[in-house]
Coordinates of C-alpha atoms in Angstrom, one line a residue:
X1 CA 0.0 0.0 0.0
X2 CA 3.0 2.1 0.2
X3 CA 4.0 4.4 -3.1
X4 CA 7.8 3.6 -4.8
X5 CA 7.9 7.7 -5.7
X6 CA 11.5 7.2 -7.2
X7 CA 9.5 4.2 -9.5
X8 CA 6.7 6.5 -10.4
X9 CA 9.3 9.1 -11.6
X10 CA 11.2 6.9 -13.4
X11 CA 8.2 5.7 -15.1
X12 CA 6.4 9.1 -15.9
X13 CA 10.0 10.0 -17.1
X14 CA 9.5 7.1 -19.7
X15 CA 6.0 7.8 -20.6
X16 CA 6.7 11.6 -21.1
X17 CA 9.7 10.7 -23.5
X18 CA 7.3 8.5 -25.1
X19 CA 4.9 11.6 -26.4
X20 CA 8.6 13.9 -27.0
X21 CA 8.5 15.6 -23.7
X22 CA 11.2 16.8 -21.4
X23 CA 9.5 17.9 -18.0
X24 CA 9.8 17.3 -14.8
X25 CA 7.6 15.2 -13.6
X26 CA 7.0 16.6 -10.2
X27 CA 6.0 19.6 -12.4
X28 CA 2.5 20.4 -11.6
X29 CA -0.2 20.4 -14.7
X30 CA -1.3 24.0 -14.0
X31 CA 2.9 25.6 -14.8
X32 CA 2.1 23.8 -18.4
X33 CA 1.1 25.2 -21.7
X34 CA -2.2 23.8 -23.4
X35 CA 0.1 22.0 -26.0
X36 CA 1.7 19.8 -23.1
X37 CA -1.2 19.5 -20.4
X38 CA -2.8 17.5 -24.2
X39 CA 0.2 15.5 -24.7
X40 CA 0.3 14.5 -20.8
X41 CA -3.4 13.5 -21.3
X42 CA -2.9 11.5 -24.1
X43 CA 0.6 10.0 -22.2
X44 CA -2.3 9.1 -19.4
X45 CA -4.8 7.2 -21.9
X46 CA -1.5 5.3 -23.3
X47 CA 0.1 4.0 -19.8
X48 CA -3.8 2.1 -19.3
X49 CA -3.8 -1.2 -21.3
X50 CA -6.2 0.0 -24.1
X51 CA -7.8 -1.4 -26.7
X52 CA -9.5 1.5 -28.5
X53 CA -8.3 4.7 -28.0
X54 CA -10.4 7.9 -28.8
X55 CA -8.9 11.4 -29.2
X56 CA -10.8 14.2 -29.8
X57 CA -8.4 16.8 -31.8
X58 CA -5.2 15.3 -30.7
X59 CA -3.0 18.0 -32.5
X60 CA -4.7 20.8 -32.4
X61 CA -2.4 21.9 -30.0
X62 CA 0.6 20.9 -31.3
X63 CA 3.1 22.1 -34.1
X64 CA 3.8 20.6 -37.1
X65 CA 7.2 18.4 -35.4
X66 CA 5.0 17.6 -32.6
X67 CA 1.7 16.6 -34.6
X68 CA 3.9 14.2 -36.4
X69 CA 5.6 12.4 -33.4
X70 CA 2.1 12.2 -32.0
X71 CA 0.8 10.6 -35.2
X72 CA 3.6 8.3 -35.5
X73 CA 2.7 7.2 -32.2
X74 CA -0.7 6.6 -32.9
X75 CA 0.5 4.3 -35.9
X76 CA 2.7 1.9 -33.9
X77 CA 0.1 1.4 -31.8
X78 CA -2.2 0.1 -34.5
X79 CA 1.0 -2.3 -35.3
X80 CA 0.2 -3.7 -31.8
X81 CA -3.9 -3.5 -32.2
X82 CA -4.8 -1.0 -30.4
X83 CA -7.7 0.8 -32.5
X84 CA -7.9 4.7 -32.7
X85 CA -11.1 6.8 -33.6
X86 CA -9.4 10.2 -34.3
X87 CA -11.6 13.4 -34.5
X88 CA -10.1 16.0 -36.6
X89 CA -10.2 18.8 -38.3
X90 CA -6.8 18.8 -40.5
X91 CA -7.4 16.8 -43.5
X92 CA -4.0 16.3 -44.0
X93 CA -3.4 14.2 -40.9
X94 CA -6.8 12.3 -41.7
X95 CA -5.2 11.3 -45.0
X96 CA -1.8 10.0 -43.5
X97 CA -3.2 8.0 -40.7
X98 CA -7.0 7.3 -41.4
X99 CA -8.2 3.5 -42.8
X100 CA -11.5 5.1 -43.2
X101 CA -13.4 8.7 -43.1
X102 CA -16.6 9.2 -41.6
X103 CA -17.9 12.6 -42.3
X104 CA -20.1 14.9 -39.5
X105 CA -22.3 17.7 -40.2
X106 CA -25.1 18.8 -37.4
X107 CA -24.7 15.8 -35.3
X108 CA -25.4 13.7 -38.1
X109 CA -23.5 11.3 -40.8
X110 CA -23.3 12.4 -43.9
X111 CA -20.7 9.4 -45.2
X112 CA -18.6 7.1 -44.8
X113 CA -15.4 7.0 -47.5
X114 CA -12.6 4.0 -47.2
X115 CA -9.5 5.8 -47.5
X116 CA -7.9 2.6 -49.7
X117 CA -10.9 2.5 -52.3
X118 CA -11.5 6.2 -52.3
X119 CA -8.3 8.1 -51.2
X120 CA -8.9 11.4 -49.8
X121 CA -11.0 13.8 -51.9
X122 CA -10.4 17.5 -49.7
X123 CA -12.9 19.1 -51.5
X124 CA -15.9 16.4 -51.2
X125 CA -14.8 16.4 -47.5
X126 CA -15.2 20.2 -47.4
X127 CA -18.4 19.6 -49.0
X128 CA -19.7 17.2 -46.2
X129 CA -18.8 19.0 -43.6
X130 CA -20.2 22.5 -44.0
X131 CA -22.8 21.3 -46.7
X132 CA -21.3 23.7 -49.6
X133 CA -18.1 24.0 -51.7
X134 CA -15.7 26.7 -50.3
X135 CA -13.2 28.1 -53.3
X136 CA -10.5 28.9 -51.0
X137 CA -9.5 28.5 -47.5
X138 CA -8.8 32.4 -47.0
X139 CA -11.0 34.9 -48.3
X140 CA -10.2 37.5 -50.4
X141 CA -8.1 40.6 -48.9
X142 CA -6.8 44.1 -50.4
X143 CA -4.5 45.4 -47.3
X144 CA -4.8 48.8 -46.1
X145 CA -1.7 49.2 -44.0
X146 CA -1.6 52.2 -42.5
X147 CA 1.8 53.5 -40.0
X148 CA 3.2 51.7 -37.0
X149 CA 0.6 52.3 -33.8
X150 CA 1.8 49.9 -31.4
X151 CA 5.7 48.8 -30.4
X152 CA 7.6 46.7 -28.0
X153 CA 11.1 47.7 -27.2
X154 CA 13.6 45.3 -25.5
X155 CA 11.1 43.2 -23.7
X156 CA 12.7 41.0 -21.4
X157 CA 10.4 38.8 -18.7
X158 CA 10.8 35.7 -16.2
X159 CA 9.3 32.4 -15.9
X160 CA 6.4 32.8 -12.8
X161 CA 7.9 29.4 -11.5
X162 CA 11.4 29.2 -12.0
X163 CA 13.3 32.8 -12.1
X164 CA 16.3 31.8 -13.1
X165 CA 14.6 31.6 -16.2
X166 CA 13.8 33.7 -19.0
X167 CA 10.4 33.4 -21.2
X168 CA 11.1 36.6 -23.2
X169 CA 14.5 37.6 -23.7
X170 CA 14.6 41.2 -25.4
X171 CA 11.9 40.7 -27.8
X172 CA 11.3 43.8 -29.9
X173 CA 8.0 44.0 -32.4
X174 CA 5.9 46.9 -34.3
X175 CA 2.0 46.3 -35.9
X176 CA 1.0 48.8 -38.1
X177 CA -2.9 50.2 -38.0
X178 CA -5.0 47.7 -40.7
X179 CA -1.8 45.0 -40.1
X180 CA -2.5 41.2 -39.6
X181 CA 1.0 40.2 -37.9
X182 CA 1.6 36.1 -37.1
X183 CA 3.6 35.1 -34.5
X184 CA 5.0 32.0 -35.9
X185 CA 7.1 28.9 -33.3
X186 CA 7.3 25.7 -31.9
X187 CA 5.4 24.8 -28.8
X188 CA 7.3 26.0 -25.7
X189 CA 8.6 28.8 -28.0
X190 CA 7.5 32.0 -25.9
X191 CA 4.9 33.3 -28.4
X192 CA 1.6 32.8 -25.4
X193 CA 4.5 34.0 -22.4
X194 CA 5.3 37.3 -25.3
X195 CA 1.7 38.1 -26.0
X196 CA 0.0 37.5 -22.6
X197 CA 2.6 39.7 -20.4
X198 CA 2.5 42.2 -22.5
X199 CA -1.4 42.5 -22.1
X200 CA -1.1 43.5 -18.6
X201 CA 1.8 42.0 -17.3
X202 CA -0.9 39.2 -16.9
X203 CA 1.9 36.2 -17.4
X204 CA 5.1 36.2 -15.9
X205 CA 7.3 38.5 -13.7
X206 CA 8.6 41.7 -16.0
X207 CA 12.4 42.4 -15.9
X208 CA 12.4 45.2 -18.4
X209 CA 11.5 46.8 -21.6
X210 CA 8.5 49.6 -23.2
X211 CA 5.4 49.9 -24.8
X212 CA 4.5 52.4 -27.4
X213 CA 1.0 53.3 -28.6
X214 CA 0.7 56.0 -31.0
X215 CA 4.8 56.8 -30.3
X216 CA 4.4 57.7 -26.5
X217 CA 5.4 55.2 -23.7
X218 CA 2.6 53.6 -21.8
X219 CA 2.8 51.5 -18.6
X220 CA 0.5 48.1 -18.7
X221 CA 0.4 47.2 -15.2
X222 CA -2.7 45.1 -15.4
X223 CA -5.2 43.8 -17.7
X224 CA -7.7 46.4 -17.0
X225 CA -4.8 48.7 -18.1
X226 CA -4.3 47.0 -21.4
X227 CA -8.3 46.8 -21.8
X228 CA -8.3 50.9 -21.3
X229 CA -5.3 51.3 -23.7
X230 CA -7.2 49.5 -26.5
X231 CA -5.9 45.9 -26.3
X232 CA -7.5 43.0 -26.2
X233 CA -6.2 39.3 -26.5
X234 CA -8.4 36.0 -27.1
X235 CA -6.7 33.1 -25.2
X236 CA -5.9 30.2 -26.3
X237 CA -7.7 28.3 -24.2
X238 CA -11.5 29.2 -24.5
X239 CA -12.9 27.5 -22.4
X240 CA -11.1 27.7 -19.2
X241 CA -9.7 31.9 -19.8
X242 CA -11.9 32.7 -23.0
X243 CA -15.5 31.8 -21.3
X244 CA -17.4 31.3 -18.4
X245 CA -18.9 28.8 -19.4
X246 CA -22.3 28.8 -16.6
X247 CA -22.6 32.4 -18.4
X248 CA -25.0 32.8 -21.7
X249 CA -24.1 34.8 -24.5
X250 CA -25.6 38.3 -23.5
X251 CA -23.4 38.1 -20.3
X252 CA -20.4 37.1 -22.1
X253 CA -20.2 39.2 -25.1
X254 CA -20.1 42.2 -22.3
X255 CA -18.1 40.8 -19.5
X256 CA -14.6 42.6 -20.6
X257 CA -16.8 46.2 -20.8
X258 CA -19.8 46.5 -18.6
X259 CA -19.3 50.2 -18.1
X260 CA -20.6 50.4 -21.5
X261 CA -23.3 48.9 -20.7
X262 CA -24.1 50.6 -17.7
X263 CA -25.7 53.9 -15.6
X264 CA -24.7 54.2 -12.2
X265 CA -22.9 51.0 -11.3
X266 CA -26.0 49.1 -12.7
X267 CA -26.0 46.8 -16.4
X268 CA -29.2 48.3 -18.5
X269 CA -30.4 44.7 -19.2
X270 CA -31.5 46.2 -22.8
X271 CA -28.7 47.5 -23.8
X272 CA -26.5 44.2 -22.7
X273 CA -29.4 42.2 -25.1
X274 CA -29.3 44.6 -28.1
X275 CA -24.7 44.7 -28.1
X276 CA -25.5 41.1 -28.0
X277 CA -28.2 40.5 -30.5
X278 CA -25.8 42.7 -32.9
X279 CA -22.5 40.7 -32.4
X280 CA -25.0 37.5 -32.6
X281 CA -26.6 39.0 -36.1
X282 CA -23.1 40.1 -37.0
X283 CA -21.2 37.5 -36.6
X284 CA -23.2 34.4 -37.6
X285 CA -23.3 32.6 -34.0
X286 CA -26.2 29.8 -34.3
X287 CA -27.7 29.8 -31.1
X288 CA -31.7 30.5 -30.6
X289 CA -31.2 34.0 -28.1
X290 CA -28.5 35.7 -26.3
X291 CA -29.9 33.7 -23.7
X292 CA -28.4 30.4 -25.0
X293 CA -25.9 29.2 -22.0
X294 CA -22.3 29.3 -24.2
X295 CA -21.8 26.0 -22.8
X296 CA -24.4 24.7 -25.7
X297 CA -22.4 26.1 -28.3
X298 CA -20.0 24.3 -30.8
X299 CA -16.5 25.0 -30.7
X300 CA -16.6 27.6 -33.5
X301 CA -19.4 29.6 -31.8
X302 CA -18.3 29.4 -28.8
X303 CA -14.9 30.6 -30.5
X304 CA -17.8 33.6 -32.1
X305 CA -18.5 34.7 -28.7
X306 CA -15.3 35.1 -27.3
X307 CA -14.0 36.9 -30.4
X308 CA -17.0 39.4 -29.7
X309 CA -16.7 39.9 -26.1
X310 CA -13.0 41.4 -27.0
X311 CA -14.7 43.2 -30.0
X312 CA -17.0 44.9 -27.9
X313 CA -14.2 46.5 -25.9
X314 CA -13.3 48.6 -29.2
X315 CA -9.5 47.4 -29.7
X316 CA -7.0 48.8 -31.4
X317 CA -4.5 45.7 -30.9
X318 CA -6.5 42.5 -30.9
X319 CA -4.0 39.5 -30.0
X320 CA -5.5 36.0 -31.3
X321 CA -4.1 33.1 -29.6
X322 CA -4.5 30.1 -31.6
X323 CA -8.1 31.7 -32.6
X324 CA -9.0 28.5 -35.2
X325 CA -7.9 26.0 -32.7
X326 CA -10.5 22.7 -33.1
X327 CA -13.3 24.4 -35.5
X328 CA -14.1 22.9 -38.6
X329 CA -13.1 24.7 -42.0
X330 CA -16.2 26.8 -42.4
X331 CA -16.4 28.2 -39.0
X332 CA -12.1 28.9 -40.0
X333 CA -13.3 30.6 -43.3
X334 CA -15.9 32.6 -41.0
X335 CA -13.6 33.4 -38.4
X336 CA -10.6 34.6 -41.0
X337 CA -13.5 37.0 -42.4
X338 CA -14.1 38.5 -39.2
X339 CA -10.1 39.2 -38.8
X340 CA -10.1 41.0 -41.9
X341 CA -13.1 43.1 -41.2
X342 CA -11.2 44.2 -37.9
X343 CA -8.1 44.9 -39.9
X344 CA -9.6 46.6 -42.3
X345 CA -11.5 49.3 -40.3
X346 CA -8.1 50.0 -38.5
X347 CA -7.6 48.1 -35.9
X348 CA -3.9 45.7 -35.7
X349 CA -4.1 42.0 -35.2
X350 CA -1.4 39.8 -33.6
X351 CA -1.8 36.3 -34.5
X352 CA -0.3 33.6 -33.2
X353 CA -1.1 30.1 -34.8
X354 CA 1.0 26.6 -35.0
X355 CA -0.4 26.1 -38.7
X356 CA 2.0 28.0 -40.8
X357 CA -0.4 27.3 -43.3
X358 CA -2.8 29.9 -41.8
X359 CA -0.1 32.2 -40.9
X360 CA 0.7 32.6 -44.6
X361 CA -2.9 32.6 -45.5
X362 CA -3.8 35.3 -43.7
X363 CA -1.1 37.6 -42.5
X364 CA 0.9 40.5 -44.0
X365 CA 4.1 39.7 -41.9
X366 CA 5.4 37.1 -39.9
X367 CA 7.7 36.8 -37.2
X368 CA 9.6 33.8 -35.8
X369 CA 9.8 32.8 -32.5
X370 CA 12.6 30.3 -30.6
X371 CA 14.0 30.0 -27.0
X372 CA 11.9 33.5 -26.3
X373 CA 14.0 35.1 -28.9
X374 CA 12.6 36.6 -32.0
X375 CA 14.9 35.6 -34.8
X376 CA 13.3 37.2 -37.8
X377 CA 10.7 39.8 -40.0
X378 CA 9.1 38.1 -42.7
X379 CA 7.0 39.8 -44.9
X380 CA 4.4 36.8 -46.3
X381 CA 5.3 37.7 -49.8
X382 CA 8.4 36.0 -49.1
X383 CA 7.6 33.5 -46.9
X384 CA 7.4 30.0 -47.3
X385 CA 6.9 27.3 -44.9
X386 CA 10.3 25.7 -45.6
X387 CA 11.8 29.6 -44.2
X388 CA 9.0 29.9 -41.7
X389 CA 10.8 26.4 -40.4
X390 CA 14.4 27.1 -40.2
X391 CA 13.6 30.6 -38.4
X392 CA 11.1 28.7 -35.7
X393 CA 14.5 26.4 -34.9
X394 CA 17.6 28.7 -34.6
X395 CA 18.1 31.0 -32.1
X396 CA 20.5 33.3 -34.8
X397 CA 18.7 36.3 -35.6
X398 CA 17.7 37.4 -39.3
X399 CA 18.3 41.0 -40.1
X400 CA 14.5 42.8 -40.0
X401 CA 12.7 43.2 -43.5
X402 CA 10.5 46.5 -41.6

């Protein structure tokens, strides 16, 4: 009855190799990043003797290196029969691992194609799953970049954990007004640790460095600051940061502003239901009412909601974290169009995404991120993922293309 604790280390140690990580194991869940708390669940499923294993957007998480050790994994268990049922959004992985396709729309199947017979047709997948064909996975933009409104100088800040360590290590970066800006990196990189301390100091312990809005120095002390300066970020966990999810949609679409939706201390229950109804309207949420608890709501509208509470707090700088994470292709296609809108009525838009795929697709510069370090300033008309790749895994810096 009595735990071996140096045995249970040794054996997460082996288990966490397994899935390609490094940690500690005495490291406690909550000091992790979304991409390793999923490959420690997965590491979890694998140590029980399984027969089927289900996962439920194993990658989504991940970067490309990771998705791919992950999916490697995944075969050699079927070399020693264990079954998978994979649910995924990135048809690329379906076509490397999948046997067979079983194709979702509305909570219903819509068919079932065997991968051998049939290969993998994108577009009659595409087709299945949001019930019309979509041209392209982007839409249409014309850029209207306007001068630099927002700047980080020298930014330097320490793990909240460890000290000793450093999670941005004098990171400098500029968005222009009507400029979509990706953060591009491998998981552990420092892109969430960049974005979220400098929206309020809210990760982190600051060491040094400046802000600039509009070419004067401001101090972000908090999140309320950052919200009053005109910034906004949309986590990359929605669920847990992004939403509460015992809320309903009226409540949450305001919760980052109530002031401006109330008189004397007191929300004005109309106007909280008409700033709702509008962002409902506006951007395409299916749900019956405002009053719909967002816990109801797929993964793309709940992903709708989030993006509008932040929206509804008028930002200048909105920072997406991973804002297509787990949402099919047309709620992507939706979401991209709401980006654009955004940029092009002004406001900047930090982006950071492990698909480089949709970094290229949608942004008008890129930069790379490793160790906490930003080693380069790629404008996407000469980007590639092949350059996107060796700048995510050097820490030698590239001379800016500003």
């Amino acid at each position: 009855g009595v735990i071996d604790w140096g045995e249970q280390n040794r054996r997460a140690t082996e288990l966490l190799a397994l899935v390609g990580l490094r940690e500690d194991p005495e490291t406690q869940i909550r000091h992790l990043g979304v991409g390793k708390q999923q490959l420690v669940e997965i590491d979890r499923a694998l140590h029980k003797d399984v027969q089927l294993l289900i996962l439920d957007e194993p990658t989504s998480t991940l970067n490309g290196t990771d998705s791919q050790h992950l999916l490697d994994l995944i075969l050699g268990l079927k070399d020693r029969g264990v079954s998978s049922i994979i649910i995924s959004h990135k048809l690329n992985e379906i076509e490397q691992i999948a046997d067979s396709i079983t194709i979702l729309r509305d909570g219903h199947a819509i068919e079932t194609l065997n991968v051998k017979s049939n290969g993998v047709d994108e577009d009659r997948i595409i087709r299945g799953m949001v019930g019309r064909s979509l041209q392209s996975r982007f839409p249409d933009r014309t850029p209207r970049i306007g001068e630099v409104f927002f700047e980080v100088r020298d930014w330097t800040v320490r793990h909240p954990q460890a000290p000793e360590r450093l999670v941005c290590k004098n990171e400098s970066f500029t968005v222009r007004r009507g400029e979509i800006v990706g953060l591009a990196g491998l998981m552990g990189a420092g892109r969430t640790e960049l974005a979220m301390s400098v929206f309020g100091r809210s990760y982190g312990s600051y060491v040094s460095g400046q802000i600039f809005i509009d070419g004067r120095e401001v101090v972000l002390n908090s999140v309320s600051d950052a919200i009053a300066h005109g910034i906004a970020y949309v986590s990359e966990d929605r669920t847990t940061l992004g939403l509460n999810l015992l809320d309903d949609i009226k409540d949450s679409v305001v919760s980052a502003k109530l002031g401006k939706v109330a008189r004397g201390g007191v929300v004005d229950e109309a106007q909280e239901r008409n700033a709702a109804e509008s962002y409902r309207a506006g951007l395409r949420i299916k749900a019956p009412s405002v009053d719909e608890g967002v816990r109801q709501l797929s993964g793309g509208n709940q992903q709708k909601v989030v993006l509008a509470k932040w929206m509804f707090t008028d930002p200048r700088l909105l920072i997406l974290d991973e804002p297509t994470r787990g949402i099919d292709v047309g709620a992507k296609f939706e979401i991209y169009g709401i980006i654009q809108r955004l940029a092009a009525q002004g406001s900047g838009v930090l982006l950071i995404s492990s698909e480089l795929p949709e970094l290229l697709g949608i942004c008008d510069r890129i930069y790379t991120i490793f160790e906490g370090r930003i080693t380069a300033d790629i404008p996407v008309s000469e980007a590639d993922p092949e350059t996107l790749m060796r700048s995510i895994t050097t820490t030698q810096k590239k001379a800016s293309t500003r």
